């Protein structure tokens, strides 16, 4: 980057210097020409006003005597027919007819004439000023423009020095600029967890904020993954230890004959728990990756799904001495069937498992309107143990349980509500949860009828 900035600075400066030089020279050139012409005009007027200026001999005498005329001033006297009568720099006799010279022509015609061109007599670019005198002959003064070119050439060493200084300045400046430019980015890279993005240029701010928030997201995700892995290992370890222990007791023959059956049962139960846990973990990671579901999204009737789910949970509910019922009406939406089944199942299963003897669970599904959006509303209400307020915000976290032993006893994995949250979020819906300890819990899920629309977020999800 430093090299690039350096190149840019040098390029821009060189361009600026070149442009300035060209402009200055042009202006200089014009001013010099104008001044030269002005002095020629005055000189011509002065010479023409002198007595006998129309005579070659007296003109020659004036020019010779005029010491101040300086180098480069040439005086020519041309007869009306163009014949050169006198020239201060060349032999008049050897010069060709000058009637066709533009300034002479003009002077003969209008009294005065001026011009600039290459002089074949002098062999240089020359400016001329001619004046017709009373006698009819033309007095012409001229001088070369070499002086101007000379002045320009004099500027070249100065330009070289300027360019050298600019190159040095550009490298220092590019180094400073690069350092300044990079500093906030480097600062951020060294400490991605800092709360505020470092002071930076206004143009860089959105980019820096984006990088910073992405960095934080990546770190948070890495942290969550690490925590999840630790939790998973811990969750797997308990049933595996139990299985290994019971199996060893049976294998070594330490277990009394009458307990073998019970130990085998324990092994079976723990293996089931492991399976359930692994299934839930796989399911969550599938949802995390947004893995393509086996079936495509389709029009499903959530009411019919809830009905089927309640039906299949009747036996389970009876085991807990809980009644489960369902009501509502046909409520269609576009969704993944399997996800909708999981959603209803997980909520109903919790409502049964965290219920009290003789309690009840009621499930209702109905199509409603949330503002402009057509939605499907699923409500699972139980008369169970309830959830204390301070836990409400966390029960959707992976492996978060209010009562760990009850969860494990009833075959919970601590992942059911995390899966629910995922499914609802992916469907663009919201979850609301209300709970009173000792009275029961009501969970309401709103899902948009059409995929693609997203509802305002409620609490919980
Ligand atoms: P689990 O497999 O432990 O049931 P979930 O993710 O389904 O895990 O639920 C997380 C925790 O939220 C549960 O352990 C339980 O403490 C609490 N919970 C969930 N649903 C209910 C409910 N209907 N009534 C009371 N507590 C509940």
Short mmCIF file of C-alpha atoms and ligand atoms in Angstrom, two decimals:
data_model
loop_
_atom_site.label_atom_id
_atom_site.label_comp_id
_atom_site.label_asym_id
_atom_site.label_seq_id
_atom_site.Cartn_x
_atom_site.Cartn_y
_atom_site.Cartn_z
CA UNK A 1 0.00 0.00 0.00
CA UNK A 2 2.86 2.33 0.91
CA UNK A 3 4.36 1.82 -2.53
CA UNK A 4 1.03 2.52 -4.21
CA UNK A 5 0.41 5.73 -2.22
CA UNK A 6 3.99 6.76 -2.92
CA UNK A 7 3.53 6.19 -6.63
CA UNK A 8 0.26 8.11 -6.61
CA UNK A 9 1.76 11.07 -4.74
CA UNK A 10 4.80 11.22 -7.00
CA UNK A 11 2.62 10.87 -10.08
CA UNK A 12 0.26 13.63 -9.00
CA UNK A 13 3.12 15.93 -7.94
CA UNK A 14 5.08 15.36 -11.16
CA UNK A 15 1.97 16.08 -13.15
CA UNK A 16 1.33 19.24 -11.13
CA UNK A 17 4.95 20.40 -11.58
CA UNK A 18 4.89 19.73 -15.32
CA UNK A 19 1.60 21.55 -15.68
CA UNK A 20 2.84 24.51 -13.62
CA UNK A 21 6.05 24.69 -15.68
CA UNK A 22 4.16 24.63 -18.97
CA UNK A 23 1.72 27.29 -17.81
CA UNK A 24 4.45 29.46 -16.32
CA UNK A 25 6.50 29.20 -19.50
CA UNK A 26 3.52 30.05 -21.67
CA UNK A 27 2.67 33.08 -19.56
CA UNK A 28 6.32 34.06 -19.32
CA UNK A 29 6.68 33.67 -23.08
CA UNK A 30 3.64 35.84 -23.79
CA UNK A 31 4.73 38.55 -21.34
CA UNK A 32 8.26 38.53 -22.75
CA UNK A 33 6.95 38.76 -26.32
CA UNK A 34 4.59 41.57 -25.38
CA UNK A 35 7.37 43.45 -23.62
CA UNK A 36 9.75 42.83 -26.53
CA UNK A 37 7.18 44.06 -28.99
CA UNK A 38 6.46 47.13 -26.88
CA UNK A 39 10.13 48.03 -26.71
CA UNK A 40 10.42 47.47 -30.49
CA UNK A 41 7.48 49.83 -31.04
CA UNK A 42 9.07 52.54 -28.94
CA UNK A 43 12.46 52.08 -30.54
CA UNK A 44 10.94 52.23 -34.04
CA UNK A 45 8.96 55.34 -33.16
CA UNK A 46 12.05 56.96 -31.67
CA UNK A 47 14.31 56.11 -34.63
CA UNK A 48 11.68 57.20 -37.15
CA UNK A 49 11.33 60.56 -35.45
CA UNK A 50 15.04 61.28 -35.85
CA UNK A 51 16.20 63.66 -38.56
CA UNK A 52 17.36 61.78 -41.67
CA UNK A 53 16.23 58.40 -40.44
CA UNK A 54 15.10 57.65 -43.98
CA UNK A 55 18.69 57.87 -45.24
CA UNK A 56 20.76 54.70 -44.91
CA UNK A 57 23.96 56.55 -43.96
CA UNK A 58 22.45 58.74 -41.23
CA UNK A 59 20.39 55.79 -39.89
CA UNK A 60 23.58 53.69 -39.74
CA UNK A 61 25.26 56.51 -37.84
CA UNK A 62 22.38 56.70 -35.34
CA UNK A 63 22.35 52.96 -34.76
CA UNK A 64 26.11 52.82 -34.32
CA UNK A 65 26.10 55.76 -31.92
CA UNK A 66 23.27 54.28 -29.92
CA UNK A 67 25.24 52.24 -27.44
CA UNK A 68 22.33 51.30 -25.28
CA UNK A 69 20.43 49.56 -28.02
CA UNK A 70 21.70 46.33 -26.52
CA UNK A 71 22.44 42.98 -28.04
CA UNK A 72 19.97 41.53 -30.45
CA UNK A 73 18.29 44.67 -31.77
CA UNK A 74 18.37 44.74 -35.50
CA UNK A 75 17.40 47.76 -37.60
CA UNK A 76 16.46 47.54 -41.28
CA UNK A 77 15.52 50.24 -43.76
CA UNK A 78 13.46 49.08 -46.71
CA UNK A 79 12.56 51.19 -49.74
CA UNK A 80 8.96 51.41 -50.88
CA UNK A 81 9.69 48.83 -53.60
CA UNK A 82 10.99 46.33 -51.05
CA UNK A 83 14.65 46.90 -51.75
CA UNK A 84 16.72 46.73 -48.56
CA UNK A 85 18.63 49.98 -48.17
CA UNK A 86 20.27 49.29 -44.83
CA UNK A 87 20.52 46.46 -42.28
CA UNK A 88 22.40 46.71 -39.00
CA UNK A 89 23.20 42.98 -38.89
CA UNK A 90 23.71 42.05 -42.55
CA UNK A 91 24.97 43.43 -45.81
CA UNK A 92 22.00 45.22 -47.34
CA UNK A 93 23.25 44.71 -50.89
CA UNK A 94 23.19 40.95 -50.54
CA UNK A 95 19.64 40.79 -49.13
CA UNK A 96 16.66 39.84 -51.24
CA UNK A 97 13.62 41.99 -51.82
CA UNK A 98 11.61 42.46 -48.61
CA UNK A 99 8.33 43.69 -50.12
CA UNK A 100 6.71 40.34 -49.42
CA UNK A 101 7.51 40.36 -45.68
CA UNK A 102 4.12 40.55 -43.93
CA UNK A 103 5.08 43.34 -41.51
CA UNK A 104 6.58 45.38 -44.36
CA UNK A 105 3.57 44.82 -46.55
CA UNK A 106 1.28 45.87 -43.72
CA UNK A 107 3.36 48.96 -42.90
CA UNK A 108 3.29 50.08 -46.54
CA UNK A 109 -0.44 49.56 -46.58
CA UNK A 110 -1.51 50.90 -43.17
CA UNK A 111 1.47 52.73 -41.70
CA UNK A 112 2.60 50.13 -39.15
CA UNK A 113 3.08 46.38 -39.20
CA UNK A 114 4.08 43.73 -36.68
CA UNK A 115 4.83 40.06 -36.85
CA UNK A 116 6.72 37.08 -35.58
CA UNK A 117 8.35 34.39 -37.68
CA UNK A 118 11.56 32.61 -38.50
CA UNK A 119 14.14 34.95 -40.00
CA UNK A 120 16.21 33.43 -42.79
CA UNK A 121 18.75 36.25 -42.50
CA UNK A 122 19.37 35.77 -38.75
CA UNK A 123 18.47 32.07 -38.59
CA UNK A 124 16.23 32.39 -35.52
CA UNK A 125 12.65 33.01 -34.47
CA UNK A 126 12.21 36.78 -34.56
CA UNK A 127 9.68 39.52 -33.71
CA UNK A 128 9.33 42.49 -36.03
CA UNK A 129 7.91 45.99 -35.82
CA UNK A 130 7.76 48.07 -39.01
CA UNK A 131 6.73 51.70 -39.61
CA UNK A 132 6.25 53.63 -42.83
CA UNK A 133 8.07 56.94 -42.78
CA UNK A 134 7.12 60.18 -44.56
CA UNK A 135 9.62 59.39 -47.30
CA UNK A 136 7.65 56.22 -48.09
CA UNK A 137 10.38 53.81 -47.05
CA UNK A 138 9.84 51.46 -44.13
CA UNK A 139 11.86 51.40 -40.94
CA UNK A 140 11.85 48.01 -39.31
CA UNK A 141 13.27 46.89 -35.98
CA UNK A 142 13.46 43.31 -34.86
CA UNK A 143 14.89 41.01 -32.23
CA UNK A 144 15.13 37.25 -31.75
CA UNK A 145 13.04 35.40 -29.20
CA UNK A 146 16.00 33.26 -28.09
CA UNK A 147 15.97 35.05 -24.78
CA UNK A 148 12.63 33.56 -23.90
CA UNK A 149 13.75 30.01 -24.74
CA UNK A 150 16.85 30.63 -22.74
CA UNK A 151 14.78 31.65 -19.73
CA UNK A 152 12.79 28.44 -20.08
CA UNK A 153 15.92 26.32 -20.19
CA UNK A 154 17.06 28.03 -17.04
CA UNK A 155 13.97 26.77 -15.29
CA UNK A 156 14.83 23.10 -15.94
CA UNK A 157 17.42 22.62 -13.14
CA UNK A 158 14.97 24.24 -10.76
CA UNK A 159 12.27 21.83 -11.90
CA UNK A 160 14.61 18.88 -11.33
CA UNK A 161 15.35 20.06 -7.79
CA UNK A 162 11.61 20.53 -7.19
CA UNK A 163 10.86 17.02 -8.43
CA UNK A 164 13.60 15.54 -6.22
CA UNK A 165 12.22 17.38 -3.17
CA UNK A 166 8.72 16.23 -4.04
CA UNK A 167 9.78 12.59 -4.41
CA UNK A 168 11.38 12.74 -0.97
CA UNK A 169 8.31 14.46 0.48
CA UNK A 170 5.99 11.97 -1.18
CA UNK A 171 7.81 8.98 0.31
CA UNK A 172 7.76 10.48 3.80
CA UNK A 173 4.12 11.48 3.41
CA UNK A 174 3.08 8.08 2.05
CA UNK A 175 4.80 6.38 4.97
CA UNK A 176 3.02 8.61 7.49
CA UNK A 177 -0.32 8.27 5.69
CA UNK A 178 -0.06 4.48 5.44
CA UNK A 179 0.80 4.22 9.11
CA UNK A 180 -2.12 6.42 10.07
CA UNK A 181 -4.46 4.59 7.77
CA UNK A 182 -3.45 1.17 9.05
CA UNK A 183 -3.21 2.12 12.75
CA UNK A 184 -6.91 1.76 13.67
CA UNK A 185 -7.20 -1.51 11.73
CA UNK A 186 -4.12 -2.88 13.46
CA UNK A 187 -5.45 -1.72 16.81
CA UNK A 188 -8.71 -3.55 16.17
CA UNK A 189 -6.97 -6.72 15.01
CA UNK A 190 -4.86 -6.78 18.17
CA UNK A 191 -7.85 -6.38 20.46
CA UNK A 192 -11.03 -7.67 18.79
CA UNK A 193 -12.95 -7.59 22.07
CA UNK A 194 -12.62 -3.85 22.68
CA UNK A 195 -15.99 -2.23 23.15
CA UNK A 196 -15.59 0.73 20.80
CA UNK A 197 -14.08 0.77 17.35
CA UNK A 198 -10.85 2.82 17.36
CA UNK A 199 -10.93 6.46 16.21
CA UNK A 200 -10.69 6.41 12.46
CA UNK A 201 -11.48 8.28 9.27
CA UNK A 202 -15.14 8.90 8.59
CA UNK A 203 -15.03 6.91 5.34
CA UNK A 204 -13.49 3.92 7.11
CA UNK A 205 -15.94 3.89 10.00
CA UNK A 206 -18.71 1.74 8.47
CA UNK A 207 -16.16 -0.81 7.30
CA UNK A 208 -14.44 -0.91 10.68
CA UNK A 209 -17.74 -1.28 12.49
CA UNK A 210 -18.74 -4.09 10.17
CA UNK A 211 -15.41 -5.90 10.71
CA UNK A 212 -15.65 -5.33 14.44
CA UNK A 213 -19.18 -6.70 14.73
CA UNK A 214 -18.25 -9.67 12.54
CA UNK A 215 -15.21 -10.32 14.69
CA UNK A 216 -17.38 -10.23 17.79
CA UNK A 217 -19.93 -12.54 16.20
CA UNK A 218 -17.22 -15.00 15.21
CA UNK A 219 -15.76 -14.92 18.71
CA UNK A 220 -19.19 -15.29 20.31
CA UNK A 221 -20.01 -18.18 18.00
CA UNK A 222 -16.66 -19.80 18.80
CA UNK A 223 -17.35 -19.33 22.52
CA UNK A 224 -20.82 -20.83 22.19
CA UNK A 225 -19.48 -23.77 20.22
CA UNK A 226 -16.85 -24.38 22.86
CA UNK A 227 -19.46 -24.23 25.61
CA UNK A 228 -21.76 -26.50 23.65
CA UNK A 229 -18.99 -29.04 23.10
CA UNK A 230 -18.15 -29.01 26.82
CA UNK A 231 -21.85 -29.43 27.68
CA UNK A 232 -22.30 -32.24 25.17
CA UNK A 233 -19.29 -34.13 26.55
CA UNK A 234 -20.63 -33.71 30.04
CA UNK A 235 -24.14 -34.83 29.07
CA UNK A 236 -22.81 -37.90 27.26
CA UNK A 237 -20.51 -38.86 30.05
CA UNK A 238 -23.20 -39.48 32.71
CA UNK A 239 -25.24 -42.14 30.89
CA UNK A 240 -22.08 -43.74 29.49
CA UNK A 241 -20.58 -44.03 32.96
CA UNK A 242 -23.79 -45.63 34.23
CA UNK A 243 -23.91 -48.07 31.30
CA UNK A 244 -20.27 -48.99 31.74
CA UNK A 245 -20.74 -49.46 35.53
CA UNK A 246 -23.80 -51.69 35.28
CA UNK A 247 -22.31 -53.72 32.45
CA UNK A 248 -19.14 -54.27 34.45
CA UNK A 249 -21.15 -55.46 37.48
CA UNK A 250 -22.90 -58.01 35.31
CA UNK A 251 -19.72 -59.00 33.46
CA UNK A 252 -17.68 -59.68 36.62
CA UNK A 253 -20.57 -61.58 38.19
CA UNK A 254 -20.61 -59.27 41.23
CA UNK A 255 -24.24 -58.40 40.52
CA UNK A 256 -26.61 -60.73 42.37
CA UNK A 257 -28.77 -62.78 40.07
CA UNK A 258 -31.94 -60.94 41.13
CA UNK A 259 -30.48 -57.52 40.21
CA UNK A 260 -29.25 -58.44 36.74
CA UNK A 261 -32.63 -57.70 35.24
CA UNK A 262 -32.79 -54.26 36.89
CA UNK A 263 -29.22 -53.43 35.80
CA UNK A 264 -30.06 -54.44 32.26
CA UNK A 265 -33.04 -52.09 32.48
CA UNK A 266 -30.78 -49.26 33.67
CA UNK A 267 -28.42 -49.95 30.78
CA UNK A 268 -31.37 -49.88 28.40
CA UNK A 269 -32.71 -46.59 29.82
CA UNK A 270 -29.34 -44.87 29.72
CA UNK A 271 -28.71 -46.07 26.19
CA UNK A 272 -32.11 -44.64 25.21
CA UNK A 273 -31.17 -41.35 26.82
CA UNK A 274 -27.91 -41.32 24.90
CA UNK A 275 -29.75 -41.97 21.67
CA UNK A 276 -32.24 -39.20 22.35
CA UNK A 277 -29.45 -36.81 23.22
CA UNK A 278 -27.49 -37.64 20.09
CA UNK A 279 -30.62 -37.31 17.95
CA UNK A 280 -31.33 -33.87 19.40
CA UNK A 281 -27.73 -32.75 18.90
CA UNK A 282 -27.77 -33.92 15.29
CA UNK A 283 -31.10 -32.18 14.76
CA UNK A 284 -29.79 -28.91 16.20
CA UNK A 285 -26.68 -28.98 14.08
CA UNK A 286 -28.81 -29.67 11.01
CA UNK A 287 -30.93 -26.65 11.85
CA UNK A 288 -27.79 -24.62 12.57
CA UNK A 289 -26.34 -25.35 9.18
CA UNK A 290 -29.68 -24.70 7.56
CA UNK A 291 -29.29 -28.15 5.99
CA UNK A 292 -31.78 -28.83 3.27
CA UNK A 293 -34.74 -30.65 4.73
CA UNK A 294 -35.59 -33.99 3.19
CA UNK A 295 -38.98 -32.81 2.13
CA UNK A 296 -39.72 -29.54 0.44
CA UNK A 297 -41.77 -26.80 2.00
CA UNK A 298 -45.43 -27.44 1.46
CA UNK A 299 -48.87 -26.27 2.49
CA UNK A 300 -49.53 -27.92 5.84
CA UNK A 301 -52.46 -27.72 8.19
CA UNK A 302 -50.98 -27.05 11.61
CA UNK A 303 -54.29 -27.96 13.20
CA UNK A 304 -54.17 -31.45 11.69
CA UNK A 305 -50.55 -31.82 12.81
CA UNK A 306 -51.46 -30.78 16.37
CA UNK A 307 -54.33 -33.24 16.35
CA UNK A 308 -52.06 -36.10 15.31
CA UNK A 309 -49.47 -35.13 17.88
CA UNK A 310 -51.99 -34.96 20.73
CA UNK A 311 -53.30 -38.34 19.66
CA UNK A 312 -49.87 -39.93 19.78
CA UNK A 313 -49.14 -38.38 23.20
CA UNK A 314 -52.33 -39.63 24.87
CA UNK A 315 -50.68 -42.75 26.31
CA UNK A 316 -47.72 -40.76 27.52
CA UNK A 317 -50.03 -38.22 29.18
CA UNK A 318 -51.96 -40.94 30.91
CA UNK A 319 -48.70 -42.26 32.36
CA UNK A 320 -48.18 -38.87 34.01
CA UNK A 321 -51.84 -38.73 35.05
CA UNK A 322 -52.37 -35.72 32.81
CA UNK A 323 -55.15 -35.10 30.30
CA UNK A 324 -54.33 -33.59 26.93
CA UNK A 325 -56.87 -32.11 24.57
CA UNK A 326 -56.85 -30.16 21.36
CA UNK A 327 -59.16 -27.66 19.72
CA UNK A 328 -59.18 -25.03 17.00
CA UNK A 329 -59.74 -25.00 13.28
CA UNK A 330 -57.99 -25.69 10.02
CA UNK A 331 -54.95 -23.38 9.81
CA UNK A 332 -52.82 -23.73 6.72
CA UNK A 333 -49.32 -22.38 6.23
CA UNK A 334 -46.31 -22.99 4.03
CA UNK A 335 -43.65 -24.81 6.06
CA UNK A 336 -41.55 -27.95 6.48
CA UNK A 337 -43.88 -30.64 7.77
CA UNK A 338 -41.22 -32.36 9.88
CA UNK A 339 -40.27 -29.10 11.60
CA UNK A 340 -43.90 -28.31 12.42
CA UNK A 341 -44.35 -31.78 13.92
CA UNK A 342 -41.20 -31.32 16.03
CA UNK A 343 -42.39 -27.90 17.17
CA UNK A 344 -45.78 -29.11 18.40
CA UNK A 345 -44.36 -32.32 19.82
CA UNK A 346 -41.62 -30.62 21.88
CA UNK A 347 -44.04 -28.08 23.38
CA UNK A 348 -46.71 -30.71 24.22
CA UNK A 349 -44.11 -33.12 25.59
CA UNK A 350 -42.81 -30.42 27.95
CA UNK A 351 -46.36 -29.48 29.01
CA UNK A 352 -46.94 -33.11 30.01
CA UNK A 353 -43.58 -33.71 31.68
CA UNK A 354 -43.60 -30.51 33.74
CA UNK A 355 -47.19 -31.00 34.84
CA UNK A 356 -48.73 -32.15 38.10
CA UNK A 357 -50.79 -35.24 38.81
CA UNK A 358 -54.31 -34.68 37.59
CA UNK A 359 -53.19 -31.68 35.54
CA UNK A 360 -54.16 -30.87 32.00
CA UNK A 361 -52.70 -29.69 28.70
CA UNK A 362 -54.74 -27.89 26.08
CA UNK A 363 -53.47 -27.27 22.59
CA UNK A 364 -55.18 -24.89 20.20
CA UNK A 365 -54.43 -23.88 16.63
CA UNK A 366 -56.19 -21.12 14.71
CA UNK A 367 -55.60 -18.82 11.78
CA UNK A 368 -55.43 -15.15 12.86
CA UNK A 369 -54.41 -11.76 11.51
CA UNK A 370 -51.51 -9.89 12.99
CA UNK A 371 -51.91 -6.42 11.50
CA UNK A 372 -51.68 -6.98 7.76
CA UNK A 373 -50.04 -10.38 8.03
CA UNK A 374 -52.00 -13.63 7.95
CA UNK A 375 -50.67 -15.93 10.68
CA UNK A 376 -51.23 -19.23 12.34
CA UNK A 377 -51.37 -19.17 16.13
CA UNK A 378 -50.40 -22.24 18.17
CA UNK A 379 -51.05 -22.16 21.91
CA UNK A 380 -49.96 -24.86 24.36
CA UNK A 381 -51.36 -24.28 27.83
CA UNK A 382 -50.62 -26.45 30.85
CA UNK A 383 -51.60 -26.46 34.52
CA UNK A 384 -48.13 -27.59 35.52
CA UNK A 385 -45.38 -26.48 37.87
CA UNK A 386 -44.65 -23.22 36.04
CA UNK A 387 -41.32 -21.52 35.50
CA UNK A 388 -39.91 -18.91 37.92
CA UNK A 389 -39.56 -15.50 36.31
CA UNK A 390 -35.77 -15.36 36.56
CA UNK A 391 -35.44 -18.48 34.39
CA UNK A 392 -37.86 -17.39 31.67
CA UNK A 393 -35.19 -15.62 29.64
CA UNK A 394 -32.85 -18.59 29.56
CA UNK A 395 -34.94 -21.73 29.02
CA UNK A 396 -34.44 -21.51 25.25
CA UNK A 397 -30.65 -21.85 25.70
CA UNK A 398 -29.09 -25.21 24.91
CA UNK A 399 -28.92 -27.53 27.94
CA UNK A 400 -30.53 -24.95 30.22
CA UNK A 401 -32.88 -26.59 32.67
CA UNK A 402 -34.74 -25.18 35.65
CA UNK A 403 -34.88 -28.45 37.54
CA UNK A 404 -32.11 -30.68 36.26
CA UNK A 405 -33.13 -33.89 38.04
CA UNK A 406 -36.77 -33.64 36.96
CA UNK A 407 -35.69 -33.04 33.38
CA UNK A 408 -33.41 -36.08 33.42
CA UNK A 409 -35.91 -38.27 35.21
CA UNK A 410 -38.50 -37.55 32.57
CA UNK A 411 -36.08 -38.16 29.72
CA UNK A 412 -35.32 -34.51 28.92
CA UNK A 413 -32.19 -33.52 27.06
CA UNK A 414 -32.29 -29.77 27.69
CA UNK A 415 -32.40 -29.20 23.93
CA UNK A 416 -36.16 -29.33 23.20
CA UNK A 417 -36.83 -25.60 23.51
CA UNK A 418 -33.57 -24.72 21.71
CA UNK A 419 -34.88 -26.72 18.74
CA UNK A 420 -38.28 -24.99 19.06
CA UNK A 421 -36.60 -21.56 19.05
CA UNK A 422 -34.60 -22.47 15.97
CA UNK A 423 -37.61 -23.73 14.03
CA UNK A 424 -39.72 -20.68 14.87
CA UNK A 425 -36.91 -18.27 13.99
CA UNK A 426 -36.34 -19.99 10.64
CA UNK A 427 -40.03 -19.81 9.86
CA UNK A 428 -39.99 -16.07 10.63
CA UNK A 429 -42.33 -16.46 13.60
CA UNK A 430 -42.36 -15.37 17.25
CA UNK A 431 -42.72 -17.09 20.62
CA UNK A 432 -44.38 -15.66 23.71
CA UNK A 433 -44.25 -17.36 27.04
CA UNK A 434 -46.30 -16.65 30.18
CA UNK A 435 -45.86 -18.68 33.33
CA UNK A 436 -46.89 -18.63 36.97
CA UNK A 437 -45.15 -20.93 39.41
CA UNK A 438 -47.59 -23.54 40.73
CA UNK A 439 -50.26 -22.56 38.22
CA UNK A 440 -48.95 -23.36 34.82
CA UNK A 441 -47.37 -22.18 31.62
CA UNK A 442 -48.76 -20.90 28.34
CA UNK A 443 -46.58 -20.81 25.25
CA UNK A 444 -47.90 -19.00 22.17
CA UNK A 445 -46.22 -19.38 18.79
CA UNK A 446 -47.17 -17.13 15.87
CA UNK A 447 -46.10 -18.26 12.41
CA UNK A 448 -46.57 -16.29 9.19
CA UNK A 449 -48.88 -18.07 6.80
CA UNK A 450 -46.59 -17.44 3.86
CA UNK A 451 -42.84 -18.01 3.97
CA UNK A 452 -40.70 -14.92 3.49
CA UNK A 453 -42.67 -12.59 5.72
CA UNK A 454 -41.25 -11.95 9.14
CA UNK A 455 -43.24 -11.07 12.26
CA UNK A 456 -42.34 -8.54 14.93
CA UNK A 457 -40.37 -10.26 17.65
CA UNK A 458 -42.16 -11.12 20.90
CA UNK A 459 -40.38 -12.32 24.06
CA UNK A 460 -38.53 -15.51 24.29
CA UNK A 461 -37.32 -15.99 20.73
P1 LIG B 1 -35.84 -30.54 28.64
O1 LIG B 1 -35.42 -31.60 27.73
O2 LIG B 1 -35.05 -30.47 29.90
O3 LIG B 1 -37.28 -30.51 28.88
P2 LIG B 1 -36.26 -28.08 27.15
O4 LIG B 1 -35.30 -27.32 26.33
O5 LIG B 1 -37.44 -28.66 26.49
O6 LIG B 1 -35.40 -29.20 27.92
O7 LIG B 1 -36.76 -27.13 28.31
C1 LIG B 1 -35.83 -26.42 29.08
C2 LIG B 1 -36.30 -26.28 30.50
O8 LIG B 1 -37.43 -25.41 30.53
C3 LIG B 1 -36.78 -27.55 31.13
O9 LIG B 1 -35.74 -28.26 31.71
C4 LIG B 1 -37.79 -27.06 32.15
O10 LIG B 1 -37.12 -26.73 33.32
C5 LIG B 1 -38.36 -25.80 31.54
N1 LIG B 1 -39.65 -26.00 30.90
C6 LIG B 1 -39.92 -26.20 29.61
N2 LIG B 1 -41.24 -26.30 29.36
C7 LIG B 1 -41.87 -26.20 30.57
C8 LIG B 1 -43.23 -26.20 30.99
N3 LIG B 1 -44.22 -26.37 30.13
N4 LIG B 1 -43.48 -26.03 32.30
C9 LIG B 1 -42.47 -25.83 33.16
N5 LIG B 1 -41.18 -25.82 32.83
C10 LIG B 1 -40.86 -25.99 31.56
#
